Short mmCIF file of C-alpha atoms and ligand atoms in Angstrom, two decimals:
data_model
loop_
_atom_site.label_atom_id
_atom_site.label_comp_id
_atom_site.label_asym_id
_atom_site.label_seq_id
_atom_site.Cartn_x
_atom_site.Cartn_y
_atom_site.Cartn_z
CA MET A 1 11.16 19.98 11.26
CA LYS A 2 12.16 22.12 8.27
CA LEU A 3 12.60 20.31 4.95
CA LEU A 4 14.23 21.71 1.83
CA ILE A 5 13.14 19.73 -1.24
CA LEU A 6 15.18 20.35 -4.40
CA GLY A 7 14.08 19.35 -7.90
CA ALA A 8 10.48 19.45 -6.73
CA ASN A 9 9.03 19.11 -10.24
CA GLY A 10 10.65 15.77 -11.02
CA GLN A 11 8.76 12.52 -10.60
CA LEU A 12 10.26 11.78 -7.19
CA GLY A 13 9.85 15.40 -6.10
CA GLN A 14 6.16 15.34 -7.05
CA ALA A 15 5.60 11.94 -5.45
CA LEU A 16 7.21 13.18 -2.23
CA LEU A 17 5.16 16.37 -2.14
CA GLN A 18 2.02 14.31 -2.70
CA GLN A 19 2.92 12.13 0.32
CA LEU A 20 3.73 15.10 2.51
CA LYS A 21 0.46 16.85 1.65
CA GLN A 22 -1.81 13.97 2.48
CA PRO A 23 -2.30 13.30 6.18
CA ARG A 24 -2.80 16.46 8.20
CA GLN A 25 -0.37 15.09 10.77
CA LEU A 26 2.46 15.16 8.23
CA GLN A 27 1.64 18.71 7.26
CA GLN A 28 1.98 19.71 10.89
CA GLN A 29 5.13 17.67 11.43
CA PHE A 30 7.07 19.06 8.49
CA GLN A 31 7.53 22.57 7.21
CA CYS A 32 8.48 22.29 3.53
CA LEU A 33 10.30 24.60 1.20
CA ALA A 34 9.98 22.82 -2.15
CA LEU A 35 11.86 24.42 -5.04
CA ASN A 36 11.87 23.44 -8.68
CA ARG A 37 14.68 24.10 -11.14
CA SER A 38 13.43 27.55 -12.12
CA GLN A 39 13.25 28.53 -8.45
CA LEU A 40 16.64 27.11 -7.54
CA ASP A 41 19.19 25.73 -9.96
CA ILE A 42 21.41 23.51 -7.82
CA THR A 43 24.45 24.37 -9.97
CA ASP A 44 24.09 28.00 -8.84
CA ILE A 45 26.18 27.59 -5.73
CA SER A 46 25.69 31.12 -4.47
CA ALA A 47 21.88 30.79 -4.76
CA VAL A 48 21.97 27.43 -2.97
CA THR A 49 24.19 28.92 -0.26
CA THR A 50 21.73 31.80 0.24
CA VAL A 51 18.76 29.43 0.59
CA MET A 52 20.65 27.23 3.06
CA ALA A 53 21.81 30.24 5.10
CA GLN A 54 18.36 31.83 5.23
CA TYR A 55 16.15 28.76 5.62
CA ARG A 56 18.48 26.58 7.76
CA PRO A 57 16.76 23.29 6.89
CA ASP A 58 16.92 20.35 9.27
CA ALA A 59 16.94 18.08 6.22
CA VAL A 60 17.66 18.56 2.53
CA ILE A 61 16.00 16.07 0.17
CA ASN A 62 17.77 16.35 -3.16
CA CYS A 63 15.38 15.15 -5.87
CA ALA A 64 17.15 17.30 -8.48
CA ALA A 65 19.18 15.42 -11.04
CA TYR A 66 20.16 15.22 -14.69
CA THR A 67 18.47 11.90 -15.53
CA ALA A 68 18.63 11.72 -19.34
CA VAL A 69 20.96 8.72 -19.62
CA ASP A 70 21.59 8.84 -23.39
CA PRO A 71 21.90 12.65 -23.85
CA ALA A 72 24.35 12.62 -20.92
CA GLU A 73 26.89 10.91 -23.18
CA GLN A 74 26.99 14.06 -25.33
CA GLN A 75 26.42 16.54 -22.50
CA ALA A 76 28.82 15.05 -19.99
CA ALA A 77 29.88 18.42 -18.55
CA THR A 78 26.29 19.42 -17.80
CA CYS A 79 25.44 16.04 -16.35
CA ILE A 80 28.50 16.06 -14.07
CA ALA A 81 27.86 19.68 -13.05
CA VAL A 82 24.31 18.83 -11.86
CA ASN A 83 24.75 15.30 -10.54
CA GLY A 84 28.32 15.47 -9.30
CA THR A 85 29.77 18.93 -8.63
CA ALA A 86 26.57 20.60 -7.38
CA VAL A 87 25.82 17.70 -5.03
CA GLY A 88 29.35 17.91 -3.65
CA GLN A 89 28.78 21.60 -2.85
CA LEU A 90 25.39 20.79 -1.35
CA ALA A 91 27.02 18.19 0.89
CA LYS A 92 29.47 20.82 2.18
CA LEU A 93 26.60 23.18 2.96
CA CYS A 94 24.67 20.42 4.74
CA GLN A 95 27.75 19.79 6.87
CA GLN A 96 28.12 23.52 7.58
CA TYR A 97 24.47 23.95 8.59
CA ASN A 98 24.16 20.57 10.32
CA SER A 99 21.41 19.44 7.94
CA LEU A 100 20.62 15.83 7.14
CA LEU A 101 21.16 15.18 3.41
CA LEU A 102 18.96 12.64 1.62
CA GLN A 103 20.41 11.90 -1.81
CA PHE A 104 19.33 9.45 -4.51
CA SER A 105 21.65 7.40 -6.60
CA THR A 106 21.28 4.69 -9.17
CA ASP A 107 21.73 1.04 -10.09
CA TYR A 108 23.72 2.41 -13.04
CA VAL A 109 26.76 2.84 -10.77
CA PHE A 110 27.26 -0.91 -11.41
CA ASN A 111 28.58 -2.58 -14.55
CA GLY A 112 25.91 -5.27 -14.61
CA GLN A 113 28.19 -8.28 -14.59
CA SER A 114 27.23 -9.52 -11.13
CA SER A 115 24.01 -10.98 -9.74
CA ALA A 116 22.03 -8.95 -7.19
CA TYR A 117 24.20 -6.04 -6.07
CA THR A 118 24.74 -5.24 -2.40
CA GLU A 119 26.14 -1.99 -1.01
CA GLN A 120 29.48 -3.81 -0.56
CA ASP A 121 29.88 -4.44 -4.27
CA THR A 122 32.30 -2.30 -6.24
CA ALA A 123 30.77 0.44 -8.35
CA ALA A 124 32.05 0.58 -11.93
CA PRO A 125 29.69 2.68 -14.02
CA LEU A 126 29.43 2.07 -17.75
CA ASN A 127 28.05 5.48 -18.69
CA VAL A 128 28.39 9.19 -17.90
CA TYR A 129 25.16 9.31 -15.89
CA GLY A 130 26.38 6.48 -13.64
CA GLN A 131 29.78 8.16 -13.27
CA SER A 132 28.17 11.46 -12.28
CA LYS A 133 26.00 9.80 -9.64
CA LEU A 134 28.98 7.89 -8.25
CA GLN A 135 30.92 11.16 -8.06
CA ALA A 136 28.13 12.55 -5.89
CA GLU A 137 28.16 9.50 -3.62
CA GLN A 138 31.90 9.87 -3.09
CA ALA A 139 31.72 13.62 -2.48
CA ILE A 140 28.94 13.19 0.09
CA HIS A 141 30.81 10.41 1.86
CA ALA A 142 33.96 12.53 2.01
CA THR A 143 32.26 15.73 3.23
CA CYS A 144 29.08 15.11 5.09
CA SER A 145 28.52 13.29 8.36
CA LYS A 146 24.70 13.14 8.33
CA TYR A 147 23.57 11.59 5.06
CA VAL A 148 21.51 8.78 3.65
CA ILE A 149 22.05 7.86 0.01
CA LEU A 150 19.36 5.63 -1.45
CA ARG A 151 20.35 3.90 -4.64
CA THR A 152 17.19 3.15 -6.55
CA SER A 153 16.33 1.87 -10.03
CA TRP A 154 13.83 2.00 -12.87
CA LEU A 155 11.66 4.66 -11.18
CA PHE A 156 8.12 4.92 -12.49
CA SER A 157 5.07 6.85 -11.51
CA GLU A 158 2.11 8.81 -12.81
CA PHE A 159 4.43 11.86 -12.92
CA GLY A 160 7.00 13.04 -15.41
CA HIS A 161 8.95 10.99 -17.94
CA ASN A 162 9.34 7.31 -17.24
CA PHE A 163 9.10 3.90 -18.91
CA TYR A 164 5.62 3.22 -17.55
CA ARG A 165 4.14 6.36 -19.06
CA THR A 166 6.09 5.87 -22.30
CA MET A 167 4.64 2.36 -22.71
CA LEU A 168 1.08 3.62 -22.20
CA LYS A 169 1.62 6.39 -24.73
CA LEU A 170 3.07 3.95 -27.28
CA ALA A 171 0.10 1.60 -26.75
CA GLN A 172 -2.24 4.40 -27.80
CA ARG A 173 -0.45 4.63 -31.16
CA GLY A 174 -1.21 1.01 -32.01
CA GLN A 175 2.24 0.30 -33.47
CA ILE A 176 4.60 -2.61 -32.81
CA ILE A 177 6.42 -2.00 -29.54
CA GLN A 178 9.92 -3.45 -29.27
CA VAL A 179 11.46 -3.73 -25.82
CA VAL A 180 14.78 -5.21 -24.75
CA ASN A 181 14.63 -8.53 -22.96
CA ASP A 182 18.25 -8.87 -21.87
CA GLN A 183 18.58 -6.04 -19.33
CA PHE A 184 17.34 -6.92 -15.85
CA GLY A 185 16.52 -4.62 -12.97
CA CYS A 186 14.00 -3.65 -10.32
CA PRO A 187 11.10 -1.34 -11.19
CA THR A 188 10.46 1.03 -8.29
CA TYR A 189 7.31 3.07 -7.80
CA ALA A 190 8.28 6.65 -6.93
CA GLY A 191 5.39 6.76 -4.44
CA ASP A 192 6.92 3.81 -2.55
CA LEU A 193 10.28 5.56 -2.45
CA ALA A 194 8.57 8.75 -1.27
CA ALA A 195 6.78 6.82 1.50
CA ALA A 196 10.12 5.36 2.63
CA ILE A 197 11.65 8.87 2.65
CA VAL A 198 8.83 10.11 4.89
CA GLN A 199 9.42 7.22 7.29
CA LEU A 200 13.14 8.02 7.44
CA LEU A 201 12.37 11.68 8.13
CA GLN A 202 9.93 10.77 10.89
CA ARG A 203 12.52 8.50 12.45
CA TYR A 204 15.15 11.23 12.21
CA GLN A 205 12.79 13.67 13.87
CA GLN A 206 11.95 11.26 16.70
CA GLN A 207 15.47 9.98 17.34
CA GLY A 208 17.60 12.95 16.31
CA SER A 209 19.72 10.68 14.12
CA LEU A 210 19.57 7.87 11.58
CA ALA A 211 21.74 4.94 10.60
CA TYR A 212 23.64 7.10 8.11
CA GLY A 213 25.18 5.64 4.98
CA ILE A 214 24.37 4.17 1.62
CA TYR A 215 21.46 1.82 0.98
CA HIS A 216 19.70 0.09 -1.88
CA PHE A 217 15.96 0.69 -2.18
CA ALA A 218 14.14 -0.82 -5.15
CA GLY A 219 10.98 -2.71 -5.97
CA ASN A 220 10.43 -6.43 -6.19
CA PRO A 221 10.49 -8.66 -8.26
CA ALA A 222 13.36 -8.07 -10.67
CA VAL A 223 12.42 -8.35 -14.35
CA SER A 224 13.63 -7.44 -17.82
CA TRP A 225 12.34 -4.26 -19.48
CA TYR A 226 10.27 -6.52 -21.74
CA GLN A 227 8.70 -8.29 -18.75
CA PHE A 228 8.03 -4.91 -17.15
CA ALA A 229 6.26 -3.78 -20.33
CA GLN A 230 4.21 -7.01 -20.37
CA ALA A 231 3.12 -6.37 -16.77
CA ILE A 232 2.16 -2.76 -17.57
CA PHE A 233 -0.01 -3.81 -20.50
CA ALA A 234 -1.56 -6.70 -18.58
CA ALA A 235 -2.47 -4.44 -15.64
CA HIS A 236 -4.09 -1.98 -18.02
CA GLN A 237 -5.71 -4.78 -20.03
CA LEU A 238 -4.17 -3.40 -23.20
CA LYS A 239 -3.67 -5.66 -26.20
CA VAL A 240 -0.49 -4.53 -27.95
CA ASN A 241 1.94 -6.01 -30.41
CA LEU A 242 4.89 -6.30 -28.02
CA GLN A 243 8.15 -7.79 -29.28
CA ALA A 244 11.17 -8.85 -27.25
CA ILE A 245 14.50 -7.80 -28.73
CA GLY A 246 18.14 -7.95 -27.64
CA SER A 247 20.10 -4.84 -26.66
CA ALA A 248 22.28 -5.43 -29.71
CA ASN A 249 19.22 -4.64 -31.82
CA TRP A 250 18.45 -1.46 -29.89
CA PRO A 251 21.60 0.67 -30.07
CA THR A 252 21.74 3.56 -27.61
CA LEU A 253 24.31 6.25 -26.92
CA ALA A 254 24.84 5.06 -23.36
CA VAL A 255 25.87 1.52 -22.50
CA ARG A 256 23.57 0.08 -19.85
CA PRO A 257 24.29 -2.70 -17.37
CA ALA A 258 22.80 -6.06 -18.35
CA ASN A 259 21.91 -6.83 -14.75
CA SER A 260 21.43 -4.05 -12.25
CA ILE A 261 19.30 -5.88 -9.71
CA LEU A 262 19.69 -4.26 -6.29
CA ASP A 263 19.75 -6.35 -3.12
CA CYS A 264 17.77 -4.26 -0.61
CA ASN A 265 18.24 -6.38 2.52
CA LYS A 266 20.46 -3.83 4.28
CA PHE A 267 17.76 -1.16 4.00
CA CYS A 268 14.98 -3.51 5.10
CA ASP A 269 16.95 -4.88 8.06
CA THR A 270 18.16 -1.46 9.23
CA PHE A 271 14.90 0.47 8.95
CA ALA A 272 12.31 -2.34 9.20
CA ILE A 273 10.67 -1.13 5.99
CA ALA A 274 9.49 -3.82 3.57
CA ILE A 275 10.63 -4.01 -0.05
CA PRO A 276 7.82 -2.55 -2.18
CA GLN A 277 5.95 -4.81 -4.62
CA TRP A 278 5.59 -2.88 -7.86
CA GLN A 279 3.08 -5.24 -9.51
CA ALA A 280 0.42 -4.36 -6.94
CA VAL A 281 1.03 -0.68 -7.68
CA LEU A 282 0.47 -1.24 -11.39
CA GLN A 283 -2.95 -2.66 -10.60
CA GLN A 284 -3.75 0.40 -8.49
CA LEU A 285 -2.57 2.78 -11.19
CA ALA A 286 -4.56 0.89 -13.81
CA SER A 287 -7.73 1.23 -11.78
CA GLY A 288 -7.27 5.02 -11.80
CA ASP A 289 -7.87 7.34 -14.76
CA CYS A 290 -5.57 6.17 -17.57
CA ASN A 291 -6.08 9.39 -19.56
CA ASP A 292 -4.70 11.44 -16.70
CA ILE A 293 -1.66 9.23 -16.50
CA THR A 294 -0.79 9.53 -20.15
CA ALA A 295 -1.82 13.15 -20.62
N1 NAP B 301 14.25 7.85 -13.12
C1 NAP B 301 14.87 6.72 -12.84
O1 NAP B 301 14.59 5.66 -13.43
C2 NAP B 301 15.94 6.68 -11.77
C3 NAP B 301 16.63 5.49 -11.55
C4 NAP B 301 17.60 5.46 -10.57
C5 NAP B 301 17.87 6.59 -9.82
N2 NAP B 301 17.19 7.72 -10.05
C6 NAP B 301 17.51 8.90 -9.24
O2 NAP B 301 16.36 9.25 -8.51
C7 NAP B 301 16.31 10.66 -8.34
C8 NAP B 301 14.96 11.19 -8.80
O3 NAP B 301 14.82 10.88 -10.19
P1 NAP B 301 13.52 11.31 -11.01
O4 NAP B 301 13.13 10.16 -11.84
O5 NAP B 301 12.53 11.94 -10.09
O6 NAP B 301 14.15 12.41 -11.98
P2 NAP B 301 13.40 13.48 -12.87
O7 NAP B 301 11.96 13.13 -13.00
O8 NAP B 301 14.22 13.65 -14.09
O9 NAP B 301 13.48 14.78 -11.98
C9 NAP B 301 14.68 15.46 -11.79
C10 NAP B 301 14.32 16.90 -11.54
O10 NAP B 301 15.55 17.61 -11.34
C11 NAP B 301 15.42 18.85 -11.99
N3 NAP B 301 16.72 19.41 -12.32
C12 NAP B 301 17.55 19.09 -13.33
N4 NAP B 301 18.64 19.87 -13.29
C13 NAP B 301 18.47 20.70 -12.23
C14 NAP B 301 19.24 21.74 -11.68
N5 NAP B 301 20.42 22.11 -12.22
N6 NAP B 301 18.78 22.37 -10.59
C15 NAP B 301 17.60 22.03 -10.03
N7 NAP B 301 16.81 21.06 -10.52
C16 NAP B 301 17.25 20.40 -11.60
C17 NAP B 301 14.61 18.56 -13.24
O11 NAP B 301 14.07 19.78 -13.68
P3 NAP B 301 13.25 19.91 -15.04
O12 NAP B 301 11.90 19.37 -14.69
O13 NAP B 301 13.24 21.37 -15.30
O14 NAP B 301 13.99 19.10 -16.03
C18 NAP B 301 13.59 17.58 -12.70
O15 NAP B 301 12.44 18.25 -12.23
C19 NAP B 301 17.50 11.22 -9.11
O16 NAP B 301 18.57 11.42 -8.23
C20 NAP B 301 17.85 10.12 -10.08
O17 NAP B 301 19.22 10.15 -10.46
C21 NAP B 301 16.22 7.80 -11.01
#
């Protein structure tokens, strides 16, 4: 089965490539064309069209995204071009070439005023990033018949820019670390999401189809950012001066939902894949080489 992986240098892209490289069986099962931004800018529609026409992928896994939530408020056009418009075009091409589209969306499509969000709940993004990701969801739904959108949240990994790596870097500086304690969500290890993607692809290959649609996929348990930071430092046995603060004391350009906990039961029931437990992953990461992680 031919896979086209876009945004291959992001944390999810790298986590996915790591999964696909590991067992020899997977290498034989999947032929991968993995392209980073410099190799294929997804806003360059004619370049994307050429790749789709020449490679004819069975599945496109779109890990490319504009993920800088605060800068997006001042660069709305760029954010919407990458996350919204380009994904809409990609969906049309997937439809044209009969390719499965795997797309990733966010808990930030919700306004944070509910409890755990299901796929039935109404999206009402508070910021430009959330709006751009919702635009993509709607474009895919309107255009493409073979798609799975996984809404995920608080992605962390040993790759790229994420809260986990930021906390470890801040700990090395020995300063007071202030983290908000009134925004709740579900940390999700990118490796767990990548493993779920591989299982979906295997199922698609075996069955020739999937239960298409939109799903929530996030780690368990839900916590505040402050509690997440506490868990990171505890796993790494780091003594830091960590202070809980309210969002009101940490002004940001983008408004964030107070509660973006994702209910993942639909995904688990449909695909018989368990919700990942992120705390166990922290222990595993901590037992690896910390210098590599924070390098
Ligand atoms: N990170 C989170 O906490 C989080 C939470 C919820 C949902 N998600 C979603 O999960 C998915 C994966 O996120 P991630 O954390 O892996 O993001 P990431 O680490 O920021 O990776 C995104 C990748 O997309 C690339 N990219 C940006 N613009 C591009 C363009 N025009 N053409 C091609 N590539 C482009 C970036 O390239 P450069 O490396 O050159 O910048 C980067 O490598 C995204 O859809 C994101 O919206 C993420």
